[in-house]
Tab-separated table of C-alpha atoms in Angstrom:
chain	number	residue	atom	x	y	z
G	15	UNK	CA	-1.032	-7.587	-14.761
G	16	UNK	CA	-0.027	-10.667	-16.802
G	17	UNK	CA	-2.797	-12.793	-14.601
G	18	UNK	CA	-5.586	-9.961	-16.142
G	19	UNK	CA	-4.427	-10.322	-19.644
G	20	UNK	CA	-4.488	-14.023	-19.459
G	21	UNK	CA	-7.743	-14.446	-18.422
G	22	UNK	CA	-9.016	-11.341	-20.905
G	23	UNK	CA	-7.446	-12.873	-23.813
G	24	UNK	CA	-8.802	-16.226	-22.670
G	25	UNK	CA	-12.389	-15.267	-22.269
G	26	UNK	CA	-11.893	-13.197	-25.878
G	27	UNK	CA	-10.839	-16.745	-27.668
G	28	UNK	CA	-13.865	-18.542	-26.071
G	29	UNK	CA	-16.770	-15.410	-27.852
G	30	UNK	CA	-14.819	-15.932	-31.267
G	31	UNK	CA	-14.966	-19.586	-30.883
G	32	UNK	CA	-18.634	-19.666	-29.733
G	33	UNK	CA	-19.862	-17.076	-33.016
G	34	UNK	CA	-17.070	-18.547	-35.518
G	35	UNK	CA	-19.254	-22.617	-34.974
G	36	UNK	CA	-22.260	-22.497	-36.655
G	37	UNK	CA	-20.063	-20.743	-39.640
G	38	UNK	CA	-17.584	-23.504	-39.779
G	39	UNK	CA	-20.576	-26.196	-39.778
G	40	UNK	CA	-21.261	-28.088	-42.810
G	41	UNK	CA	-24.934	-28.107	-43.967
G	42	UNK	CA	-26.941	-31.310	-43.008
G	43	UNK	CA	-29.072	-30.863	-46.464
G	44	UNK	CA	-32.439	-32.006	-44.546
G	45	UNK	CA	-34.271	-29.330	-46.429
G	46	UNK	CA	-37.442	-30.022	-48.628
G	47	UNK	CA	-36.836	-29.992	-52.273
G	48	UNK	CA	-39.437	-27.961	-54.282
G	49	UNK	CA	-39.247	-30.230	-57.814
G	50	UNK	CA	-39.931	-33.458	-55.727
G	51	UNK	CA	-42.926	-31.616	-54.271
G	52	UNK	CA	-44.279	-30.768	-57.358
G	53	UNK	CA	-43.887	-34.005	-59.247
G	54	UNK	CA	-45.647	-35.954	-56.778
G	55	UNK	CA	-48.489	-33.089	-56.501
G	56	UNK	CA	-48.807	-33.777	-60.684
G	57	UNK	CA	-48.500	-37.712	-59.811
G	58	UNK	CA	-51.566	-37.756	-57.851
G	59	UNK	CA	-53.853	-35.679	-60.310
G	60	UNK	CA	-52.679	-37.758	-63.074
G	61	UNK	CA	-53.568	-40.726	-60.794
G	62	UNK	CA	-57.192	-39.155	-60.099
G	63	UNK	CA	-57.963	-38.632	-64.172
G	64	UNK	CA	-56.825	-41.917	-64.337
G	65	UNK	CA	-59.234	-43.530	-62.085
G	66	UNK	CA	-62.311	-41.063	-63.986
G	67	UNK	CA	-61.400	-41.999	-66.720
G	68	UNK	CA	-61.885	-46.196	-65.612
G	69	UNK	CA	-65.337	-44.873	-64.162
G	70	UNK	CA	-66.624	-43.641	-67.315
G	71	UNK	CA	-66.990	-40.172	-65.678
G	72	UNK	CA	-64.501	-38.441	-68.894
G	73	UNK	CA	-64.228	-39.695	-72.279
G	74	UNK	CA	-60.953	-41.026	-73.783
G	75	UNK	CA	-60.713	-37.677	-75.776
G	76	UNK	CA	-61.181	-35.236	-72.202
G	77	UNK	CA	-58.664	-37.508	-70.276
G	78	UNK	CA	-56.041	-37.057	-73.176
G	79	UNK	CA	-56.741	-33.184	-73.371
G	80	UNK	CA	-56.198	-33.218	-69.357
G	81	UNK	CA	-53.226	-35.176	-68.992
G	82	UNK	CA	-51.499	-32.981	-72.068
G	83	UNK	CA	-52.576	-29.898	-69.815
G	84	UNK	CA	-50.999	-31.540	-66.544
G	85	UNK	CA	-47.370	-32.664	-68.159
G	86	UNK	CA	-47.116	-29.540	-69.598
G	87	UNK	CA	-47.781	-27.504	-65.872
G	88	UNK	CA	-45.206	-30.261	-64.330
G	89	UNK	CA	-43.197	-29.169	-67.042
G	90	UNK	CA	-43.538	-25.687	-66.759
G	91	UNK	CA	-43.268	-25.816	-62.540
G	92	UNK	CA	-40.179	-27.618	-62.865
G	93	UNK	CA	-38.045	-25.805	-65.374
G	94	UNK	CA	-36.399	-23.257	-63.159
G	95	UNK	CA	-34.985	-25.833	-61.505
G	96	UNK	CA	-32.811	-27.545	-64.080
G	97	UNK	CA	-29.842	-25.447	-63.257
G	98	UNK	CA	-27.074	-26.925	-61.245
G	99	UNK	CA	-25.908	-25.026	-58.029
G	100	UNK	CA	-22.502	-24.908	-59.392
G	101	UNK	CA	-23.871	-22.799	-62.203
G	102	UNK	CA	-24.763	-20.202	-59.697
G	103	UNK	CA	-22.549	-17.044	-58.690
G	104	UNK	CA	-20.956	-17.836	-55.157
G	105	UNK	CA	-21.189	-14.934	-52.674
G	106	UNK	CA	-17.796	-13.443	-51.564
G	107	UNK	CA	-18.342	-13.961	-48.045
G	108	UNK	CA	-18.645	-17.762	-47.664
G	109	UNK	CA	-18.940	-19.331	-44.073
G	110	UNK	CA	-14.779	-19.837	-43.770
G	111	UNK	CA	-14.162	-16.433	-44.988
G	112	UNK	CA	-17.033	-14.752	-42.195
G	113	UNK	CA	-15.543	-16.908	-39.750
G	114	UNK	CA	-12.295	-15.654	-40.117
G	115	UNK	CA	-13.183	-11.772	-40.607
G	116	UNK	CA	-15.445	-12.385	-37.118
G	117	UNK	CA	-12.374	-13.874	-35.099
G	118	UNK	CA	-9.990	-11.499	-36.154
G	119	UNK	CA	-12.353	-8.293	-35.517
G	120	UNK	CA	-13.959	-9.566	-32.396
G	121	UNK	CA	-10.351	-8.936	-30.624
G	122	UNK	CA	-9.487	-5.823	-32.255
G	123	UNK	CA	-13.143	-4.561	-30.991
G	124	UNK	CA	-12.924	-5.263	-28.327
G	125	UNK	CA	-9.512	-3.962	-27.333
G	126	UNK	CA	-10.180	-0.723	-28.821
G	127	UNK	CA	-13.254	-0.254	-26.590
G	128	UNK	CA	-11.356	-1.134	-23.749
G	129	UNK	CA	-9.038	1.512	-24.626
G	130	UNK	CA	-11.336	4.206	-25.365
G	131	UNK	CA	-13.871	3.099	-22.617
G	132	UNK	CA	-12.333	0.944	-19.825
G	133	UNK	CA	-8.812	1.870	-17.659
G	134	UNK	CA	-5.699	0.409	-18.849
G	135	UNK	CA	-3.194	1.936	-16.324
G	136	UNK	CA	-4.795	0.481	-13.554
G	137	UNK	CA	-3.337	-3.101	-14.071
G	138	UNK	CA	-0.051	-1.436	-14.172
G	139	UNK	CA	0.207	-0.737	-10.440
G	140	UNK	CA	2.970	2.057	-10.643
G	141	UNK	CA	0.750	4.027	-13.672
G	142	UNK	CA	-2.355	3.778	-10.929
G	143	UNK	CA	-0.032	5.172	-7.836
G	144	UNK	CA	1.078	7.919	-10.147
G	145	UNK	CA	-2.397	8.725	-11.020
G	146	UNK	CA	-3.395	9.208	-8.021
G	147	UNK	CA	-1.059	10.913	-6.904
G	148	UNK	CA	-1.810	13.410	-9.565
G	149	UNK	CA	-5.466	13.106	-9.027
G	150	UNK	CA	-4.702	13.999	-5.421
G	151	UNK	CA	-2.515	16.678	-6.312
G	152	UNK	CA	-5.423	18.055	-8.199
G	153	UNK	CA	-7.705	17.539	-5.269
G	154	UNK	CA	-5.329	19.313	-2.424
G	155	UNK	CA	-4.729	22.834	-5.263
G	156	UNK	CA	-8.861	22.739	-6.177
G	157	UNK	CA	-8.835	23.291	-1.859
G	158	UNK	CA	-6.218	25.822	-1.577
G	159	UNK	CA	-7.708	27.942	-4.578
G	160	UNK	CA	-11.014	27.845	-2.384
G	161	UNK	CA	-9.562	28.855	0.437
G	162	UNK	CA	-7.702	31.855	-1.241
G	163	UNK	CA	-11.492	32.969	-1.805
G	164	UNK	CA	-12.832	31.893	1.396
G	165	UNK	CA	-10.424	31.995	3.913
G	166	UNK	CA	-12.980	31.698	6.997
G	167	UNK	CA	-12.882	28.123	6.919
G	168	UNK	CA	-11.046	26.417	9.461
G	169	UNK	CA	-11.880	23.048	9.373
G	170	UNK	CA	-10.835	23.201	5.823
G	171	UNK	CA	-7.579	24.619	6.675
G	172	UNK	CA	-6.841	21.981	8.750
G	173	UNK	CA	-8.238	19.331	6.196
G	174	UNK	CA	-5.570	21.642	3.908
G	175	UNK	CA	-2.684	21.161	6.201
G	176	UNK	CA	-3.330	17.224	6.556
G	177	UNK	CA	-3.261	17.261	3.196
G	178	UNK	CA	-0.004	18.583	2.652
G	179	UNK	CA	1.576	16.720	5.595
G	180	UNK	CA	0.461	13.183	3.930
G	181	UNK	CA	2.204	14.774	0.365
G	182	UNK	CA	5.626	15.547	2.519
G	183	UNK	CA	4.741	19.240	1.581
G	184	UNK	CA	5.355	20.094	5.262
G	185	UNK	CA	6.225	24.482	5.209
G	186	UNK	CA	2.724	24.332	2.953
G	187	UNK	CA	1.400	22.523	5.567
G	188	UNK	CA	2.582	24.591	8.739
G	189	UNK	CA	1.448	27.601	7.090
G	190	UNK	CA	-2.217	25.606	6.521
G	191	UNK	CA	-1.917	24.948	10.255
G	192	UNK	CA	-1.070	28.285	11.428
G	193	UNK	CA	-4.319	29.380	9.265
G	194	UNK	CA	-6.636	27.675	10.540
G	195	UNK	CA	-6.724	29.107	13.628
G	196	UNK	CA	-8.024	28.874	17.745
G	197	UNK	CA	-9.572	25.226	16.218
G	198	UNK	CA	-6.363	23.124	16.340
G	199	UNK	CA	-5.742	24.695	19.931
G	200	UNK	CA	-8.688	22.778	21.792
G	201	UNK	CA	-8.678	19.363	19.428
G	202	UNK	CA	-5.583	16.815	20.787
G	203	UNK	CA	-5.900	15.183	17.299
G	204	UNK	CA	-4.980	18.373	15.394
G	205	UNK	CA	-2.479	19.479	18.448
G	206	UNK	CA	-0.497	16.189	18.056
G	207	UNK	CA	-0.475	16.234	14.294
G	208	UNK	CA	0.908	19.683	14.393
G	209	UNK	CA	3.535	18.942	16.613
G	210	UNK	CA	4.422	15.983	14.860
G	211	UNK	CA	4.932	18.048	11.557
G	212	UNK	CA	6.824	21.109	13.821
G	213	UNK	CA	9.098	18.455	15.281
G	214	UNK	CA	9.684	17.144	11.407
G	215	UNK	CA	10.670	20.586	10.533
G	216	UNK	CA	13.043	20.847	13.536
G	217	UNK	CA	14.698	17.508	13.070
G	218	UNK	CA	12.858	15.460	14.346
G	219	UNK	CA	13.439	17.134	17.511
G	220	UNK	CA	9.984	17.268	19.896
G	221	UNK	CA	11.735	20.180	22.394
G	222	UNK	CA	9.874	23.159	22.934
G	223	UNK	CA	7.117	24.155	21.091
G	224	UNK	CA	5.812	20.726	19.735
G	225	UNK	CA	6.546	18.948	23.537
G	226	UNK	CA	4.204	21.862	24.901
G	227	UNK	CA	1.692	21.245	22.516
G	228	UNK	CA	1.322	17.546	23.088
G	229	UNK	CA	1.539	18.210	26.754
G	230	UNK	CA	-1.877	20.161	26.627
G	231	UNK	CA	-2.967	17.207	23.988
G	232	UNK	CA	-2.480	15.071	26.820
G	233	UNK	CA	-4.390	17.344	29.224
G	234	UNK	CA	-7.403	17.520	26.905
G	235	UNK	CA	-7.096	13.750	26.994
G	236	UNK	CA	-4.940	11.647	28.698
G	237	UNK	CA	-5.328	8.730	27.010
G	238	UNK	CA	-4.428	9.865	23.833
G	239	UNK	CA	-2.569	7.188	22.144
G	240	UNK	CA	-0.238	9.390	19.710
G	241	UNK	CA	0.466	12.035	22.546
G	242	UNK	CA	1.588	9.332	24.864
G	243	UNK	CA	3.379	7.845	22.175
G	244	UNK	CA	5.069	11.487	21.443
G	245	UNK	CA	5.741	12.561	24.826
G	246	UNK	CA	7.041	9.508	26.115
G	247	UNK	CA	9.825	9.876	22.694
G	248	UNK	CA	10.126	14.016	23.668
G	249	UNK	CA	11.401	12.609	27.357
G	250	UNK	CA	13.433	9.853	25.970
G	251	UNK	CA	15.192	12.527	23.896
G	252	UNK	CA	15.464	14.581	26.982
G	253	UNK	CA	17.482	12.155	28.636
G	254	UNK	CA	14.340	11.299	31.194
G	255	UNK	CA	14.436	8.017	30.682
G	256	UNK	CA	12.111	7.568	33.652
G	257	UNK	CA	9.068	9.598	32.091
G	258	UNK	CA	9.620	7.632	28.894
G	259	UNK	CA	9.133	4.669	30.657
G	260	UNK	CA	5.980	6.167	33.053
G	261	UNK	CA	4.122	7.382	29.562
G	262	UNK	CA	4.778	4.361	27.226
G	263	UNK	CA	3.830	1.881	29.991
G	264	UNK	CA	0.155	3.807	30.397
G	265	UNK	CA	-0.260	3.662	26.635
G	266	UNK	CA	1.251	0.084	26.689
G	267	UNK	CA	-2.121	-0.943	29.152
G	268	UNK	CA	-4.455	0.177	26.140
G	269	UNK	CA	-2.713	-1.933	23.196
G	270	UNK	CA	-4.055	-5.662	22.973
G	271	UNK	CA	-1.516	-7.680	24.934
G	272	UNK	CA	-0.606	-10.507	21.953
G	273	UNK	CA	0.134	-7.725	19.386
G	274	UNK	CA	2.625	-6.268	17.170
G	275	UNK	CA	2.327	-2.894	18.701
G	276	UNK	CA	2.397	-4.131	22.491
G	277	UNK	CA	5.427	-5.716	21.840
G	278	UNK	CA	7.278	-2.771	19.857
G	279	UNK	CA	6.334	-0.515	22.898
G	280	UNK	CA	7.853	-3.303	25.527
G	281	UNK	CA	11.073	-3.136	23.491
G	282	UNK	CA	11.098	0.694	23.985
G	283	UNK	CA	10.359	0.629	27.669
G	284	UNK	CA	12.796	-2.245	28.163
G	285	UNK	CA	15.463	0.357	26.322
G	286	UNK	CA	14.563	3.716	27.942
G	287	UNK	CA	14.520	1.601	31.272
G	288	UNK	CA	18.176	0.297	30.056
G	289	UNK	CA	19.630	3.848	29.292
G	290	UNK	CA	17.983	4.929	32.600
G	291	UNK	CA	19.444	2.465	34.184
G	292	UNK	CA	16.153	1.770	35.964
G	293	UNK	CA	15.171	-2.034	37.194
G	294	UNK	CA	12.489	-3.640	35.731
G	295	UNK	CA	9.566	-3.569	37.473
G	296	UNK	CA	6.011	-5.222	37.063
G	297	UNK	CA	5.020	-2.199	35.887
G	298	UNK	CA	6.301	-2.380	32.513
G	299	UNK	CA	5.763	-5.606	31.795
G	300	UNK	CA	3.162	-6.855	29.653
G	301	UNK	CA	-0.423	-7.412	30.542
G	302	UNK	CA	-1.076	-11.155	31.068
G	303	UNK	CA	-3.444	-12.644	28.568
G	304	UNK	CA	-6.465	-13.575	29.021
G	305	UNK	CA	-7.552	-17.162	29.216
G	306	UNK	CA	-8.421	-18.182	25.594
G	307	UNK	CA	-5.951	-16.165	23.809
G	308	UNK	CA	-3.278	-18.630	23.553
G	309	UNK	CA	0.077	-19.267	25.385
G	310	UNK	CA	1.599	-16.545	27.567
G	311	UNK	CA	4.571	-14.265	26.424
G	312	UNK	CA	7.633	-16.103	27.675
G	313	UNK	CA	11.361	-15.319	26.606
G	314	UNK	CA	10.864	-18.172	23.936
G	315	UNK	CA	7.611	-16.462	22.646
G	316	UNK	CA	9.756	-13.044	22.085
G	317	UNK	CA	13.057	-14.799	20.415
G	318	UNK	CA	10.581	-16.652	17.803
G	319	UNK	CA	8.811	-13.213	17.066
G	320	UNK	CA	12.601	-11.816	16.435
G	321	UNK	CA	13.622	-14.646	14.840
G	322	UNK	CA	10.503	-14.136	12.163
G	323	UNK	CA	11.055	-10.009	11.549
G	324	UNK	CA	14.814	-11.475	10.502
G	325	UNK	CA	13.448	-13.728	8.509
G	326	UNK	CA	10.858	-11.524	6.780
G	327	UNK	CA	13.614	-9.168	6.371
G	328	UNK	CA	15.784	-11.347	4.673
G	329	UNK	CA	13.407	-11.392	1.737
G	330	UNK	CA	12.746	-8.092	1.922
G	331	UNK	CA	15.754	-6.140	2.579
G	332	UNK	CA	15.043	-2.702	1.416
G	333	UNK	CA	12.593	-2.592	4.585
G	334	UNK	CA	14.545	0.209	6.359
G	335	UNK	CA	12.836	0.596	9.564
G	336	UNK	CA	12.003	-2.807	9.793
G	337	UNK	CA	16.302	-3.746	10.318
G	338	UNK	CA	16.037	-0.822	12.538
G	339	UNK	CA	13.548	-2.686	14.486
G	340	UNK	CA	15.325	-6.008	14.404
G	341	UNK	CA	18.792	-4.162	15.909
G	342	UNK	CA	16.556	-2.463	18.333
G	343	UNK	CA	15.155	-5.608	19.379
G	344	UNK	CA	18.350	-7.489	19.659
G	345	UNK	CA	20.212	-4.677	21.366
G	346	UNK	CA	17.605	-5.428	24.452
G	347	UNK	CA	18.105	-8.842	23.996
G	348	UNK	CA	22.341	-8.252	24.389
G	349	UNK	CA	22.846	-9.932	20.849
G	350	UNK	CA	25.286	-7.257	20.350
G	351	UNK	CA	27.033	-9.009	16.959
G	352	UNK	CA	23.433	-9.044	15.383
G	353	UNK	CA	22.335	-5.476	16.642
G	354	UNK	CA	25.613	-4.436	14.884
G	355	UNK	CA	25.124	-6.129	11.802
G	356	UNK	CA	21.233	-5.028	11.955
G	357	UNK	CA	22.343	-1.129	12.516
G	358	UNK	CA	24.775	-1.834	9.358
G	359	UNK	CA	21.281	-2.592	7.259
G	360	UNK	CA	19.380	0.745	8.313
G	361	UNK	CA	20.827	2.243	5.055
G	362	UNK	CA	19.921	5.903	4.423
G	363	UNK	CA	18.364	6.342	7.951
G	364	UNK	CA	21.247	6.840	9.817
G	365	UNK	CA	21.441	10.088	7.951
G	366	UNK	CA	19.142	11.304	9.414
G	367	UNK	CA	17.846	9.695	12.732
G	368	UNK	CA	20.015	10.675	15.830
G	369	UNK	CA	18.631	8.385	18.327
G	370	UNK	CA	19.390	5.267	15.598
G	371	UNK	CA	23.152	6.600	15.276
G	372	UNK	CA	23.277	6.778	19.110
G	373	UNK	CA	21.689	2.981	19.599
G	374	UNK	CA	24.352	1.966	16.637
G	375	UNK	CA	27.529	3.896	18.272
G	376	UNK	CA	25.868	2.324	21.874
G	377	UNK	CA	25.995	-1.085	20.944
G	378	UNK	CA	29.439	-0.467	19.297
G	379	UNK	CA	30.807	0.607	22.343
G	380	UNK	CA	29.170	-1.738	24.752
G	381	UNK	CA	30.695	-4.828	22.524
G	382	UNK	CA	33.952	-2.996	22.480
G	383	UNK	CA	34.086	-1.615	25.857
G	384	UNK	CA	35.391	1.657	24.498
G	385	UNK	CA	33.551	4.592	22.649
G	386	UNK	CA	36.509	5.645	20.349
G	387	UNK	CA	36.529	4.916	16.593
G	388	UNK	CA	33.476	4.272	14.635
G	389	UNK	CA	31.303	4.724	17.648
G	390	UNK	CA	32.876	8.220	18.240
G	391	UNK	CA	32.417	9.021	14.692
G	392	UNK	CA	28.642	7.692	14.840
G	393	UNK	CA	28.610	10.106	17.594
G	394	UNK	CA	29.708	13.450	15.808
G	395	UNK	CA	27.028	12.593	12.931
G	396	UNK	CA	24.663	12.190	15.503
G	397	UNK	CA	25.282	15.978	16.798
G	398	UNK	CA	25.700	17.114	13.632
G	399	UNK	CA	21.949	16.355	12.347
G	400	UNK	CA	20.976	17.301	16.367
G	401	UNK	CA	23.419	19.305	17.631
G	402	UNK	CA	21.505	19.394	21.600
G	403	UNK	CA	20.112	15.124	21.311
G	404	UNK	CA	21.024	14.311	25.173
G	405	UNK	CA	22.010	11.397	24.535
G	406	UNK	CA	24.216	11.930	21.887
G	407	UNK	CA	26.040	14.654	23.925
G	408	UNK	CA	26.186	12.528	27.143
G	409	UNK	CA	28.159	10.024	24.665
G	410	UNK	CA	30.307	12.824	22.878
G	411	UNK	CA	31.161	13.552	26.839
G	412	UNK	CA	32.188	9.754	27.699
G	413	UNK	CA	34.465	9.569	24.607
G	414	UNK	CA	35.919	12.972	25.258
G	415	UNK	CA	36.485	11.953	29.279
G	416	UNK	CA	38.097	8.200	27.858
G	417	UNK	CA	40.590	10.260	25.687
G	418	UNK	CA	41.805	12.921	28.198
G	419	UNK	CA	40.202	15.857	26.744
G	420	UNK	CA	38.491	16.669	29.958
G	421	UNK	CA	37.686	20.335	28.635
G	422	UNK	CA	35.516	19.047	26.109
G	423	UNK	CA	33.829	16.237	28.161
G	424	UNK	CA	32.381	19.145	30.515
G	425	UNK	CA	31.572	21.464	27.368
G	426	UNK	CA	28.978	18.710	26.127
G	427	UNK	CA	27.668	17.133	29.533
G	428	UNK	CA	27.045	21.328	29.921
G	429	UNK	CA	25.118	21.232	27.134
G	430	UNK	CA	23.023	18.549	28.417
G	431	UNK	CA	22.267	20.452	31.439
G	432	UNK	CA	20.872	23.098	29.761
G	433	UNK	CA	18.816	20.983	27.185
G	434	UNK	CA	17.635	18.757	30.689
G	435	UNK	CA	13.902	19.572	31.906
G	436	UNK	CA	13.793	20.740	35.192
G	437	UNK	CA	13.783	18.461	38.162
G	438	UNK	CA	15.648	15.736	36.085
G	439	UNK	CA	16.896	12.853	37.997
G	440	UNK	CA	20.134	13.171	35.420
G	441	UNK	CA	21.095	16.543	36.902
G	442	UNK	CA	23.110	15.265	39.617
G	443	UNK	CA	24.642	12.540	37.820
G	444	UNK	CA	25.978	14.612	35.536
G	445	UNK	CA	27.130	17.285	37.888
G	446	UNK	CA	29.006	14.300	39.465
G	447	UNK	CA	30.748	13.782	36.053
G	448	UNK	CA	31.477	17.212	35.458
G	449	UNK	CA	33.102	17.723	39.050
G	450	UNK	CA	35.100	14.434	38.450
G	451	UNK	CA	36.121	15.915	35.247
G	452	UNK	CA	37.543	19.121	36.631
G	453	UNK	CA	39.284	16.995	39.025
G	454	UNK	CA	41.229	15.278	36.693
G	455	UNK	CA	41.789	18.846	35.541
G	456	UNK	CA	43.428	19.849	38.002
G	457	UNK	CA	41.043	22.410	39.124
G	458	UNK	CA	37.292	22.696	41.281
G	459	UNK	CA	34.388	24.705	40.297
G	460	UNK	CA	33.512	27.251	42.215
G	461	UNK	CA	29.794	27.304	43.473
């Protein structure tokens, strides 16, 4: 904003100072002076009697008669002249005084033009986000009167409910959704973005309807990027760390191998892998890249790359999810102190987002070697914004089992049976822990 007004108030001084010149320029008084004309026009007829009168052509009484006539017309011709200019009346507006009425109402012009004509808010970058804001609020009401009238209209129903999602006005936007009909069924696009907005309205939680959904996303296309993206994260919060792994790993084979993105989904393979505790495998590693594209991904490569995010976030610390990233990122790396701290940074997230308070409360308790205290109590916040995350309960089951309370270790690994999908390679671990449980209990389970 200051750089604009700079260069307008610049480029305003250089007009006044290019008009205001001539004004201020003293007169070079080259002009041609009328009385000097006419004496010398009188000189030469006098001149020419004289020389008829030598030649006998006039008499001595004509040339006297003539040259009376001719003083008298130079006489005559140069009377008005006589007057001094100082004797004149001076105009009001003299050159100083226009110069100075020009460069003070050259500005004042031309800011008021700019205010009636041009777009002041829009150096002010806040003013031009609100505005169009409003103008899009505008935009998305002009639509949903329309469609009030004209409700046959799918495709603008779903344009409606995009609307709304991008505006965080997500029940207006369900309701859009459920409007516009059998179209969103057969498009993956519109079947992923609607079960992205049901899981938002659940919690953030993809079980159920919105993992169905992207599941017959995925069979309209399998290479959808978003729905492999989404049910790779519905299986990770399912406690299939294994399916994560499979999905994220197909869609990590269409992302360029030297970027951003390719990366991010590595780190979430290497973690679901982790939680799994499944073995690396060739698999789900990154492509190699191709000749040309610079110098393979080594572990050097990946600790510079972390070492930047930290160092972009230190001058930007308000970036949320990028500290989540960064603890994320060191957690795989087993710099536990730095995850910790990182976590510690995610601010108003870990409200919010169970699978970041499970990560935190994980890292806690691996550096600790014990869940109880602030991991525990990560734990319960977890359940309490998703009261059936797996992972969450699978932890609220550990801490329960470290403190004796074996009753309430098999309550929650119970609850992750029944959240489990069906054929999950977790089943019989946790039956394992819930039989060892009831052993320290004192009692067996009946088949």
């Amino acid at each position: 904003m200051n750089v604009f007004i700079g260069i307008s108030a610049l480029l305003t001084l250089l007009a006044v100072a290019w008009l205001v010149r001539p004004l201020l320029r003293k007169p070079t008084g080259h002009g041609v002076s009328s009385e000097r004309l006419n004496a010398d026009i009188h000189r030469d007829q006098l001149h020419a009697l004289q020389a008829d009168l030598a030649r006998g052509v006039i008499s001595q009484q004509d040339f006297e008669t003539t040259r009376d006539e001719l003083q008298l017309r130079l006489l005559d011709d140069t009377e008005s002249f006589e007057a001094t200019p100082k004797n004149k009346k001076q105009s009001f507006w003299t050159p100083k005084r226009t110069s100075v009425a020009v460069g003070l109402s050259l500005p004042v012009l031309a800011l008021g033009l700019y205010l009636q004509l041009g777009t002041p808010e829009a150096i002010n970058p806040i003013a031009a986000a609100n505005r169009n804001d409003h103008q899009m609020q505008e935009m998305i009401d002009k639509l949903a009167q329309r469609l009030e009238s004209n409700p046959n209209d799918p495709k603008a129903w779903v344009m409606l409910a995009r609307s709304y999602k991008a505006m965080a006005r997500f029940a207006e936007a369900q309701q859009a959704f459920e409007r516009a009909g059998d179209i969103v069924k057969t498009d993956p696009d519109l079947l992923v973005d609607h079960a992205e907005l049901i899981a938002i309205l659940a919690g953030n939680q993809l079980q159920g309807k919105p993992e169905q959904m992207i599941n017959e996303a995925l069979r309209l296309n399998p290479k959808h990027p978003m729905g492999l993206m989404m049910s790779g994260l519905a299986a990770y919060q399912n406690a299939d760390y294994q399916g994560a792994a499979t999905r994220w790993e197909k869609l990590l084979d269409m992302l360029p191998p030297d970027s951003p993105d390719a990366q991010q989904m590595q780190a979430n393979i290497d973690d679901a892998r982790a939680k799994g505790g499944l073995a690396a495998t060739e698999s789900n590693k990154l492509p190699p890249i191709p000749a040309g594209a610079g110098a393979g991904m080594t572990a050097s490569n990946v600790n510079d790359m972390v070492d930047r995010l930290a160092a972009r976030l230190k001058d930007n610390p308000d970036d949320l999810a990028g500290w989540a990233r960064l603890a994320r990122a060191y957690k795989v790396q087993n710099r536990l102190d730095e995850a910790i701290a990182a976590y510690a940074k995610t601010g108003k997230l870990l409200d919010t987002d169970p699978d970041l308070l499970t990560q935190y409360a994980d890292a806690l308790a691996t550096r600790n070697k014990s869940l109880q205290g602030q991991p525990n109590e990560l734990i319960k916040k977890a359940l309490a914004v998703a009261p059936k995350h797996p992972m969450a309960l699978m932890m609220a089951g550990q801490s329960a089992y470290q403190s004796g309370n074996y009753a309430v270790a098999i309550g929650h690994w119970k609850t992750v049976l029944s959240v489990l999908p069906v054929g999950s390679a977790d089943i019989d671990l946790i039956n394992a822990e819930i039989a060892d449980a009831q052993r320290k209990m004192g009692t067996v389970s009946k088949p």
